[in-house]
Amino acid sequence: LDVFYVVLRIVMLLYLPATSIETVAAPMIANALRGDDHERTQRLIGRFSAATFVLATLGGLVLLVVYPFILQLFNSELEAPFAFVAVMVAMASIQSFFGIGTGYLMIGGGEAFFLAYRSILHVIYMVALAVGGLAFGLLGVAVVMVIYIAIESALAWWWCRKNMTMDITALAALRR
């Protein structure tokens, strides 16, 4: 279990760019929303989502190379299977692909939807974590975490697309 917490904390470093970008992006996006400037809002969301995705993915690739050395800094006997670390890195990349999805959903009027789907997902998530962990160990927990992040992010994307006609993914930066 120690290895899970250490790897999770290391992978959390991949979220730092997203947190920093969201701190800067949220007021800019809120301003564009207040001005009813759909094109500017979409452009900002696309750029910020792409930036978080690129930074998290590149950081994740570096982490996949150096994680054994980082683990040794914590405990010389600590080892983590590559597959487990790769799945945890994928979690950060997947979530960053959707950029500031849940944040945008909140400032865009989707608070009730966010509360409802997160409440339901959390119950399912807790059960799935227990089952995944018991059946497949650390890798099972990591896979359940990735699935949860993917579903949560996809629901935020769906709501934003349907209700605000906004694409919150990194792909939005490729569109005009």
mmCIF file with all atom_site columns, C-alpha atoms in Angstrom:
data_model
loop_
_atom_site.group_PDB
_atom_site.id
_atom_site.type_symbol
_atom_site.label_atom_id
_atom_site.label_alt_id
_atom_site.label_comp_id
_atom_site.label_asym_id
_atom_site.label_entity_id
_atom_site.label_seq_id
_atom_site.pdbx_PDB_ins_code
_atom_site.Cartn_x
_atom_site.Cartn_y
_atom_site.Cartn_z
_atom_site.occupancy
_atom_site.B_iso_or_equiv
_atom_site.pdbx_formal_charge
_atom_site.auth_seq_id
_atom_site.auth_comp_id
_atom_site.auth_asym_id
_atom_site.auth_atom_id
_atom_site.pdbx_PDB_model_num
ATOM 1   C CA . LEU A 1 1   ? 0.000   0.000  0.000   1.00 0.00 ? 1   LEU A CA 1
ATOM 2   C CA . ASP A 1 2   ? 2.924   2.351  0.598   1.00 0.00 ? 2   ASP A CA 1
ATOM 3   C CA . VAL A 1 3   ? 3.825   2.179  -3.077  1.00 0.00 ? 3   VAL A CA 1
ATOM 4   C CA . PHE A 1 4   ? 0.281   3.225  -4.049  1.00 0.00 ? 4   PHE A CA 1
ATOM 5   C CA . TYR A 1 5   ? 0.423   6.401  -1.989  1.00 0.00 ? 5   TYR A CA 1
ATOM 6   C CA . VAL A 1 6   ? 3.914   7.311  -3.123  1.00 0.00 ? 6   VAL A CA 1
ATOM 7   C CA . VAL A 1 7   ? 3.072   6.764  -6.812  1.00 0.00 ? 7   VAL A CA 1
ATOM 8   C CA . LEU A 1 8   ? -0.230  8.628  -6.413  1.00 0.00 ? 8   LEU A CA 1
ATOM 9   C CA . ARG A 1 9   ? 1.570   11.617 -4.872  1.00 0.00 ? 9   ARG A CA 1
ATOM 10  C CA . ILE A 1 10  ? 4.193   11.610 -7.615  1.00 0.00 ? 10  ILE A CA 1
ATOM 11  C CA . VAL A 1 11  ? 1.512   11.408 -10.328 1.00 0.00 ? 11  VAL A CA 1
ATOM 12  C CA . MET A 1 12  ? -0.310  14.305 -8.657  1.00 0.00 ? 12  MET A CA 1
ATOM 13  C CA . LEU A 1 13  ? 2.615   16.464 -9.763  1.00 0.00 ? 13  LEU A CA 1
ATOM 14  C CA . LEU A 1 14  ? 1.290   16.019 -13.302 1.00 0.00 ? 14  LEU A CA 1
ATOM 15  C CA . TYR A 1 15  ? -1.800  17.984 -12.226 1.00 0.00 ? 15  TYR A CA 1
ATOM 16  C CA . LEU A 1 16  ? 0.198   21.071 -11.224 1.00 0.00 ? 16  LEU A CA 1
ATOM 17  C CA . PRO A 1 17  ? 0.122   22.608 -14.713 1.00 0.00 ? 17  PRO A CA 1
ATOM 18  C CA . ALA A 1 18  ? -3.644  22.077 -14.880 1.00 0.00 ? 18  ALA A CA 1
ATOM 19  C CA . THR A 1 19  ? -4.148  23.674 -11.475 1.00 0.00 ? 19  THR A CA 1
ATOM 20  C CA . SER A 1 20  ? -1.966  26.639 -12.394 1.00 0.00 ? 20  SER A CA 1
ATOM 21  C CA . ILE A 1 21  ? -3.618  27.079 -15.773 1.00 0.00 ? 21  ILE A CA 1
ATOM 22  C CA . GLU A 1 22  ? -7.107  26.771 -14.282 1.00 0.00 ? 22  GLU A CA 1
ATOM 23  C CA . THR A 1 23  ? -6.272  29.510 -11.776 1.00 0.00 ? 23  THR A CA 1
ATOM 24  C CA . VAL A 1 24  ? -5.445  31.843 -14.659 1.00 0.00 ? 24  VAL A CA 1
ATOM 25  C CA . ALA A 1 25  ? -8.082  30.511 -17.070 1.00 0.00 ? 25  ALA A CA 1
ATOM 26  C CA . ALA A 1 26  ? -11.198 30.563 -14.893 1.00 0.00 ? 26  ALA A CA 1
ATOM 27  C CA . PRO A 1 27  ? -11.465 34.362 -14.587 1.00 0.00 ? 27  PRO A CA 1
ATOM 28  C CA . MET A 1 28  ? -10.676 34.829 -18.285 1.00 0.00 ? 28  MET A CA 1
ATOM 29  C CA . ILE A 1 29  ? -13.303 32.288 -19.313 1.00 0.00 ? 29  ILE A CA 1
ATOM 30  C CA . ALA A 1 30  ? -15.850 33.723 -16.879 1.00 0.00 ? 30  ALA A CA 1
ATOM 31  C CA . ASN A 1 31  ? -15.221 37.160 -18.413 1.00 0.00 ? 31  ASN A CA 1
ATOM 32  C CA . ALA A 1 32  ? -15.775 35.829 -21.916 1.00 0.00 ? 32  ALA A CA 1
ATOM 33  C CA . LEU A 1 33  ? -18.962 34.105 -20.738 1.00 0.00 ? 33  LEU A CA 1
ATOM 34  C CA . ARG A 1 34  ? -20.254 37.317 -19.160 1.00 0.00 ? 34  ARG A CA 1
ATOM 35  C CA . GLY A 1 35  ? -19.573 39.121 -22.418 1.00 0.00 ? 35  GLY A CA 1
ATOM 36  C CA . ASP A 1 36  ? -21.525 36.415 -24.246 1.00 0.00 ? 36  ASP A CA 1
ATOM 37  C CA . ASP A 1 37  ? -18.501 35.922 -26.505 1.00 0.00 ? 37  ASP A CA 1
ATOM 38  C CA . HIS A 1 38  ? -18.937 32.285 -27.546 1.00 0.00 ? 38  HIS A CA 1
ATOM 39  C CA . GLU A 1 39  ? -16.022 32.266 -29.999 1.00 0.00 ? 39  GLU A CA 1
ATOM 40  C CA . ARG A 1 40  ? -13.543 33.751 -27.496 1.00 0.00 ? 40  ARG A CA 1
ATOM 41  C CA . THR A 1 41  ? -14.750 31.402 -24.762 1.00 0.00 ? 41  THR A CA 1
ATOM 42  C CA . GLN A 1 42  ? -14.266 28.381 -27.019 1.00 0.00 ? 42  GLN A CA 1
ATOM 43  C CA . ARG A 1 43  ? -10.837 29.575 -28.121 1.00 0.00 ? 43  ARG A CA 1
ATOM 44  C CA . LEU A 1 44  ? -9.709  30.077 -24.506 1.00 0.00 ? 44  LEU A CA 1
ATOM 45  C CA . ILE A 1 45  ? -11.042 26.692 -23.398 1.00 0.00 ? 45  ILE A CA 1
ATOM 46  C CA . GLY A 1 46  ? -9.373  24.950 -26.329 1.00 0.00 ? 46  GLY A CA 1
ATOM 47  C CA . ARG A 1 47  ? -6.009  26.570 -25.709 1.00 0.00 ? 47  ARG A CA 1
ATOM 48  C CA . PHE A 1 48  ? -6.047  25.971 -21.973 1.00 0.00 ? 48  PHE A CA 1
ATOM 49  C CA . SER A 1 49  ? -7.189  22.362 -22.402 1.00 0.00 ? 49  SER A CA 1
ATOM 50  C CA . ALA A 1 50  ? -4.477  21.698 -24.971 1.00 0.00 ? 50  ALA A CA 1
ATOM 51  C CA . ALA A 1 51  ? -1.827  23.238 -22.720 1.00 0.00 ? 51  ALA A CA 1
ATOM 52  C CA . THR A 1 52  ? -2.842  21.109 -19.722 1.00 0.00 ? 52  THR A CA 1
ATOM 53  C CA . PHE A 1 53  ? -2.946  17.970 -21.879 1.00 0.00 ? 53  PHE A CA 1
ATOM 54  C CA . VAL A 1 54  ? 0.453   18.532 -23.495 1.00 0.00 ? 54  VAL A CA 1
ATOM 55  C CA . LEU A 1 55  ? 2.153   19.395 -20.196 1.00 0.00 ? 55  LEU A CA 1
ATOM 56  C CA . ALA A 1 56  ? 0.632   16.463 -18.288 1.00 0.00 ? 56  ALA A CA 1
ATOM 57  C CA . THR A 1 57  ? 1.350   13.996 -21.086 1.00 0.00 ? 57  THR A CA 1
ATOM 58  C CA . LEU A 1 58  ? 4.948   15.100 -21.574 1.00 0.00 ? 58  LEU A CA 1
ATOM 59  C CA . GLY A 1 59  ? 5.465   15.089 -17.815 1.00 0.00 ? 59  GLY A CA 1
ATOM 60  C CA . GLY A 1 60  ? 3.923   11.622 -17.683 1.00 0.00 ? 60  GLY A CA 1
ATOM 61  C CA . LEU A 1 61  ? 6.297   10.309 -20.329 1.00 0.00 ? 61  LEU A CA 1
ATOM 62  C CA . VAL A 1 62  ? 9.246   11.658 -18.355 1.00 0.00 ? 62  VAL A CA 1
ATOM 63  C CA . LEU A 1 63  ? 7.823   10.161 -15.174 1.00 0.00 ? 63  LEU A CA 1
ATOM 64  C CA . LEU A 1 64  ? 7.583   6.727  -16.802 1.00 0.00 ? 64  LEU A CA 1
ATOM 65  C CA . VAL A 1 65  ? 11.338  6.858  -17.360 1.00 0.00 ? 65  VAL A CA 1
ATOM 66  C CA . VAL A 1 66  ? 12.428  8.269  -14.004 1.00 0.00 ? 66  VAL A CA 1
ATOM 67  C CA . TYR A 1 67  ? 9.872   6.860  -11.546 1.00 0.00 ? 67  TYR A CA 1
ATOM 68  C CA . PRO A 1 68  ? 12.128  3.987  -10.343 1.00 0.00 ? 68  PRO A CA 1
ATOM 69  C CA . PHE A 1 69  ? 14.743  6.544  -9.289  1.00 0.00 ? 69  PHE A CA 1
ATOM 70  C CA . ILE A 1 70  ? 12.166  8.748  -7.599  1.00 0.00 ? 70  ILE A CA 1
ATOM 71  C CA . LEU A 1 71  ? 10.791  5.788  -5.641  1.00 0.00 ? 71  LEU A CA 1
ATOM 72  C CA . GLN A 1 72  ? 14.295  5.029  -4.388  1.00 0.00 ? 72  GLN A CA 1
ATOM 73  C CA . LEU A 1 73  ? 14.407  8.495  -2.828  1.00 0.00 ? 73  LEU A CA 1
ATOM 74  C CA . PHE A 1 74  ? 11.487  7.520  -0.596  1.00 0.00 ? 74  PHE A CA 1
ATOM 75  C CA . ASN A 1 75  ? 12.566  3.996  0.250   1.00 0.00 ? 75  ASN A CA 1
ATOM 76  C CA . SER A 1 76  ? 15.328  1.910  -1.271  1.00 0.00 ? 76  SER A CA 1
ATOM 77  C CA . GLU A 1 77  ? 13.075  -1.177 -1.175  1.00 0.00 ? 77  GLU A CA 1
ATOM 78  C CA . LEU A 1 78  ? 10.084  0.473  -2.821  1.00 0.00 ? 78  LEU A CA 1
ATOM 79  C CA . GLU A 1 79  ? 9.163   -0.888 -6.252  1.00 0.00 ? 79  GLU A CA 1
ATOM 80  C CA . ALA A 1 80  ? 6.152   -0.292 -8.466  1.00 0.00 ? 80  ALA A CA 1
ATOM 81  C CA . PRO A 1 81  ? 5.182   -2.329 -11.509 1.00 0.00 ? 81  PRO A CA 1
ATOM 82  C CA . PHE A 1 82  ? 5.485   -0.363 -14.742 1.00 0.00 ? 82  PHE A CA 1
ATOM 83  C CA . ALA A 1 83  ? 1.872   -1.201 -15.712 1.00 0.00 ? 83  ALA A CA 1
ATOM 84  C CA . PHE A 1 84  ? 0.568   0.319  -12.467 1.00 0.00 ? 84  PHE A CA 1
ATOM 85  C CA . VAL A 1 85  ? 2.551   3.540  -12.931 1.00 0.00 ? 85  VAL A CA 1
ATOM 86  C CA . ALA A 1 86  ? 1.561   3.725  -16.611 1.00 0.00 ? 86  ALA A CA 1
ATOM 87  C CA . VAL A 1 87  ? -2.130  3.459  -15.744 1.00 0.00 ? 87  VAL A CA 1
ATOM 88  C CA . MET A 1 88  ? -1.759  6.167  -13.090 1.00 0.00 ? 88  MET A CA 1
ATOM 89  C CA . VAL A 1 89  ? 0.016   8.424  -15.619 1.00 0.00 ? 89  VAL A CA 1
ATOM 90  C CA . ALA A 1 90  ? -2.750  7.701  -18.140 1.00 0.00 ? 90  ALA A CA 1
ATOM 91  C CA . MET A 1 91  ? -5.257  8.918  -15.554 1.00 0.00 ? 91  MET A CA 1
ATOM 92  C CA . ALA A 1 92  ? -3.566  12.322 -15.435 1.00 0.00 ? 92  ALA A CA 1
ATOM 93  C CA . SER A 1 93  ? -3.381  12.524 -19.228 1.00 0.00 ? 93  SER A CA 1
ATOM 94  C CA . ILE A 1 94  ? -7.026  11.572 -19.664 1.00 0.00 ? 94  ILE A CA 1
ATOM 95  C CA . GLN A 1 95  ? -8.209  14.103 -17.131 1.00 0.00 ? 95  GLN A CA 1
ATOM 96  C CA . SER A 1 96  ? -6.002  16.823 -18.585 1.00 0.00 ? 96  SER A CA 1
ATOM 97  C CA . PHE A 1 97  ? -7.309  16.031 -22.094 1.00 0.00 ? 97  PHE A CA 1
ATOM 98  C CA . PHE A 1 98  ? -10.662 17.328 -20.854 1.00 0.00 ? 98  PHE A CA 1
ATOM 99  C CA . GLY A 1 99  ? -8.921  20.446 -19.571 1.00 0.00 ? 99  GLY A CA 1
ATOM 100 C CA . ILE A 1 100 ? -10.893 22.462 -17.087 1.00 0.00 ? 100 ILE A CA 1
ATOM 101 C CA . GLY A 1 101 ? -14.034 20.477 -17.830 1.00 0.00 ? 101 GLY A CA 1
ATOM 102 C CA . THR A 1 102 ? -15.623 20.265 -14.416 1.00 0.00 ? 102 THR A CA 1
ATOM 103 C CA . GLY A 1 103 ? -14.511 23.788 -13.574 1.00 0.00 ? 103 GLY A CA 1
ATOM 104 C CA . TYR A 1 104 ? -16.093 25.128 -16.745 1.00 0.00 ? 104 TYR A CA 1
ATOM 105 C CA . LEU A 1 105 ? -19.223 23.114 -16.052 1.00 0.00 ? 105 LEU A CA 1
ATOM 106 C CA . MET A 1 106 ? -19.453 24.846 -12.650 1.00 0.00 ? 106 MET A CA 1
ATOM 107 C CA . ILE A 1 107 ? -18.993 28.384 -13.956 1.00 0.00 ? 107 ILE A CA 1
ATOM 108 C CA . GLY A 1 108 ? -21.244 27.628 -16.924 1.00 0.00 ? 108 GLY A CA 1
ATOM 109 C CA . GLY A 1 109 ? -24.352 26.795 -14.889 1.00 0.00 ? 109 GLY A CA 1
ATOM 110 C CA . GLY A 1 110 ? -24.035 23.021 -14.549 1.00 0.00 ? 110 GLY A CA 1
ATOM 111 C CA . GLU A 1 111 ? -23.739 22.898 -10.761 1.00 0.00 ? 111 GLU A CA 1
ATOM 112 C CA . ALA A 1 112 ? -26.873 20.784 -10.231 1.00 0.00 ? 112 ALA A CA 1
ATOM 113 C CA . PHE A 1 113 ? -25.837 18.317 -12.943 1.00 0.00 ? 113 PHE A CA 1
ATOM 114 C CA . PHE A 1 114 ? -22.319 18.161 -11.463 1.00 0.00 ? 114 PHE A CA 1
ATOM 115 C CA . LEU A 1 115 ? -23.662 17.425 -7.974  1.00 0.00 ? 115 LEU A CA 1
ATOM 116 C CA . ALA A 1 116 ? -26.070 14.773 -9.242  1.00 0.00 ? 116 ALA A CA 1
ATOM 117 C CA . TYR A 1 117 ? -23.673 12.837 -11.439 1.00 0.00 ? 117 TYR A CA 1
ATOM 118 C CA . ARG A 1 118 ? -20.774 13.064 -8.993  1.00 0.00 ? 118 ARG A CA 1
ATOM 119 C CA . SER A 1 119 ? -22.967 11.780 -6.167  1.00 0.00 ? 119 SER A CA 1
ATOM 120 C CA . ILE A 1 120 ? -24.049 8.768  -8.198  1.00 0.00 ? 120 ILE A CA 1
ATOM 121 C CA . LEU A 1 121 ? -20.556 8.145  -9.575  1.00 0.00 ? 121 LEU A CA 1
ATOM 122 C CA . HIS A 1 122 ? -18.965 8.262  -6.114  1.00 0.00 ? 122 HIS A CA 1
ATOM 123 C CA . VAL A 1 123 ? -21.167 5.466  -4.808  1.00 0.00 ? 123 VAL A CA 1
ATOM 124 C CA . ILE A 1 124 ? -20.352 3.289  -7.823  1.00 0.00 ? 124 ILE A CA 1
ATOM 125 C CA . TYR A 1 125 ? -16.688 4.307  -7.571  1.00 0.00 ? 125 TYR A CA 1
ATOM 126 C CA . MET A 1 126 ? -16.360 3.195  -3.944  1.00 0.00 ? 126 MET A CA 1
ATOM 127 C CA . VAL A 1 127 ? -17.791 -0.238 -4.703  1.00 0.00 ? 127 VAL A CA 1
ATOM 128 C CA . ALA A 1 128 ? -15.682 -0.577 -7.865  1.00 0.00 ? 128 ALA A CA 1
ATOM 129 C CA . LEU A 1 129 ? -12.512 0.386  -5.968  1.00 0.00 ? 129 LEU A CA 1
ATOM 130 C CA . ALA A 1 130 ? -13.129 -2.341 -3.410  1.00 0.00 ? 130 ALA A CA 1
ATOM 131 C CA . VAL A 1 131 ? -13.902 -4.955 -6.066  1.00 0.00 ? 131 VAL A CA 1
ATOM 132 C CA . GLY A 1 132 ? -11.005 -3.889 -8.306  1.00 0.00 ? 132 GLY A CA 1
ATOM 133 C CA . GLY A 1 133 ? -8.583  -3.841 -5.398  1.00 0.00 ? 133 GLY A CA 1
ATOM 134 C CA . LEU A 1 134 ? -9.637  -7.212 -4.040  1.00 0.00 ? 134 LEU A CA 1
ATOM 135 C CA . ALA A 1 135 ? -9.644  -8.881 -7.453  1.00 0.00 ? 135 ALA A CA 1
ATOM 136 C CA . PHE A 1 136 ? -6.591  -7.283 -9.078  1.00 0.00 ? 136 PHE A CA 1
ATOM 137 C CA . GLY A 1 137 ? -4.620  -5.446 -6.399  1.00 0.00 ? 137 GLY A CA 1
ATOM 138 C CA . LEU A 1 138 ? -2.997  -2.093 -7.132  1.00 0.00 ? 138 LEU A CA 1
ATOM 139 C CA . LEU A 1 139 ? -3.490  -2.399 -10.862 1.00 0.00 ? 139 LEU A CA 1
ATOM 140 C CA . GLY A 1 140 ? -7.218  -3.006 -10.342 1.00 0.00 ? 140 GLY A CA 1
ATOM 141 C CA . VAL A 1 141 ? -7.504  0.123  -8.196  1.00 0.00 ? 141 VAL A CA 1
ATOM 142 C CA . ALA A 1 142 ? -5.601  2.157  -10.778 1.00 0.00 ? 142 ALA A CA 1
ATOM 143 C CA . VAL A 1 143 ? -7.802  0.932  -13.642 1.00 0.00 ? 143 VAL A CA 1
ATOM 144 C CA . VAL A 1 144 ? -10.959 1.774  -11.669 1.00 0.00 ? 144 VAL A CA 1
ATOM 145 C CA . MET A 1 145 ? -9.564  5.260  -11.015 1.00 0.00 ? 145 MET A CA 1
ATOM 146 C CA . VAL A 1 146 ? -8.923  5.776  -14.739 1.00 0.00 ? 146 VAL A CA 1
ATOM 147 C CA . ILE A 1 147 ? -12.407 4.596  -15.643 1.00 0.00 ? 147 ILE A CA 1
ATOM 148 C CA . TYR A 1 148 ? -13.922 6.933  -13.042 1.00 0.00 ? 148 TYR A CA 1
ATOM 149 C CA . ILE A 1 149 ? -11.923 9.925  -14.339 1.00 0.00 ? 149 ILE A CA 1
ATOM 150 C CA . ALA A 1 150 ? -12.851 9.092  -17.940 1.00 0.00 ? 150 ALA A CA 1
ATOM 151 C CA . ILE A 1 151 ? -16.577 8.830  -17.144 1.00 0.00 ? 151 ILE A CA 1
ATOM 152 C CA . GLU A 1 152 ? -16.595 11.942 -14.965 1.00 0.00 ? 152 GLU A CA 1
ATOM 153 C CA . SER A 1 153 ? -14.747 13.955 -17.607 1.00 0.00 ? 153 SER A CA 1
ATOM 154 C CA . ALA A 1 154 ? -16.872 12.621 -20.469 1.00 0.00 ? 154 ALA A CA 1
ATOM 155 C CA . LEU A 1 155 ? -20.046 13.605 -18.609 1.00 0.00 ? 155 LEU A CA 1
ATOM 156 C CA . ALA A 1 156 ? -18.705 17.127 -18.093 1.00 0.00 ? 156 ALA A CA 1
ATOM 157 C CA . TRP A 1 157 ? -17.797 17.257 -21.795 1.00 0.00 ? 157 TRP A CA 1
ATOM 158 C CA . TRP A 1 158 ? -21.272 16.024 -22.772 1.00 0.00 ? 158 TRP A CA 1
ATOM 159 C CA . TRP A 1 159 ? -23.041 18.597 -20.596 1.00 0.00 ? 159 TRP A CA 1
ATOM 160 C CA . CYS A 1 160 ? -20.883 21.472 -21.859 1.00 0.00 ? 160 CYS A CA 1
ATOM 161 C CA . ARG A 1 161 ? -21.352 20.361 -25.460 1.00 0.00 ? 161 ARG A CA 1
ATOM 162 C CA . LYS A 1 162 ? -25.120 19.946 -25.107 1.00 0.00 ? 162 LYS A CA 1
ATOM 163 C CA . ASN A 1 163 ? -25.934 22.967 -22.950 1.00 0.00 ? 163 ASN A CA 1
ATOM 164 C CA . MET A 1 164 ? -23.293 25.487 -23.935 1.00 0.00 ? 164 MET A CA 1
ATOM 165 C CA . THR A 1 165 ? -22.149 24.170 -27.327 1.00 0.00 ? 165 THR A CA 1
ATOM 166 C CA . MET A 1 166 ? -18.573 24.164 -26.052 1.00 0.00 ? 166 MET A CA 1
ATOM 167 C CA . ASP A 1 167 ? -15.893 21.571 -26.624 1.00 0.00 ? 167 ASP A CA 1
ATOM 168 C CA . ILE A 1 168 ? -13.815 21.397 -23.445 1.00 0.00 ? 168 ILE A CA 1
ATOM 169 C CA . THR A 1 169 ? -11.268 18.910 -24.792 1.00 0.00 ? 169 THR A CA 1
ATOM 170 C CA . ALA A 1 170 ? -7.721  19.522 -25.973 1.00 0.00 ? 170 ALA A CA 1
ATOM 171 C CA . LEU A 1 171 ? -8.961  18.869 -29.513 1.00 0.00 ? 171 LEU A CA 1
ATOM 172 C CA . ALA A 1 172 ? -10.860 22.159 -29.390 1.00 0.00 ? 172 ALA A CA 1
ATOM 173 C CA . ALA A 1 173 ? -7.526  23.952 -29.894 1.00 0.00 ? 173 ALA A CA 1
ATOM 174 C CA . LEU A 1 174 ? -7.276  22.365 -33.345 1.00 0.00 ? 174 LEU A CA 1
ATOM 175 C CA . ARG A 1 175 ? -10.583 23.815 -34.435 1.00 0.00 ? 175 ARG A CA 1
ATOM 176 C CA . ARG A 1 176 ? -11.173 27.419 -35.452 1.00 0.00 ? 176 ARG A CA 1
#
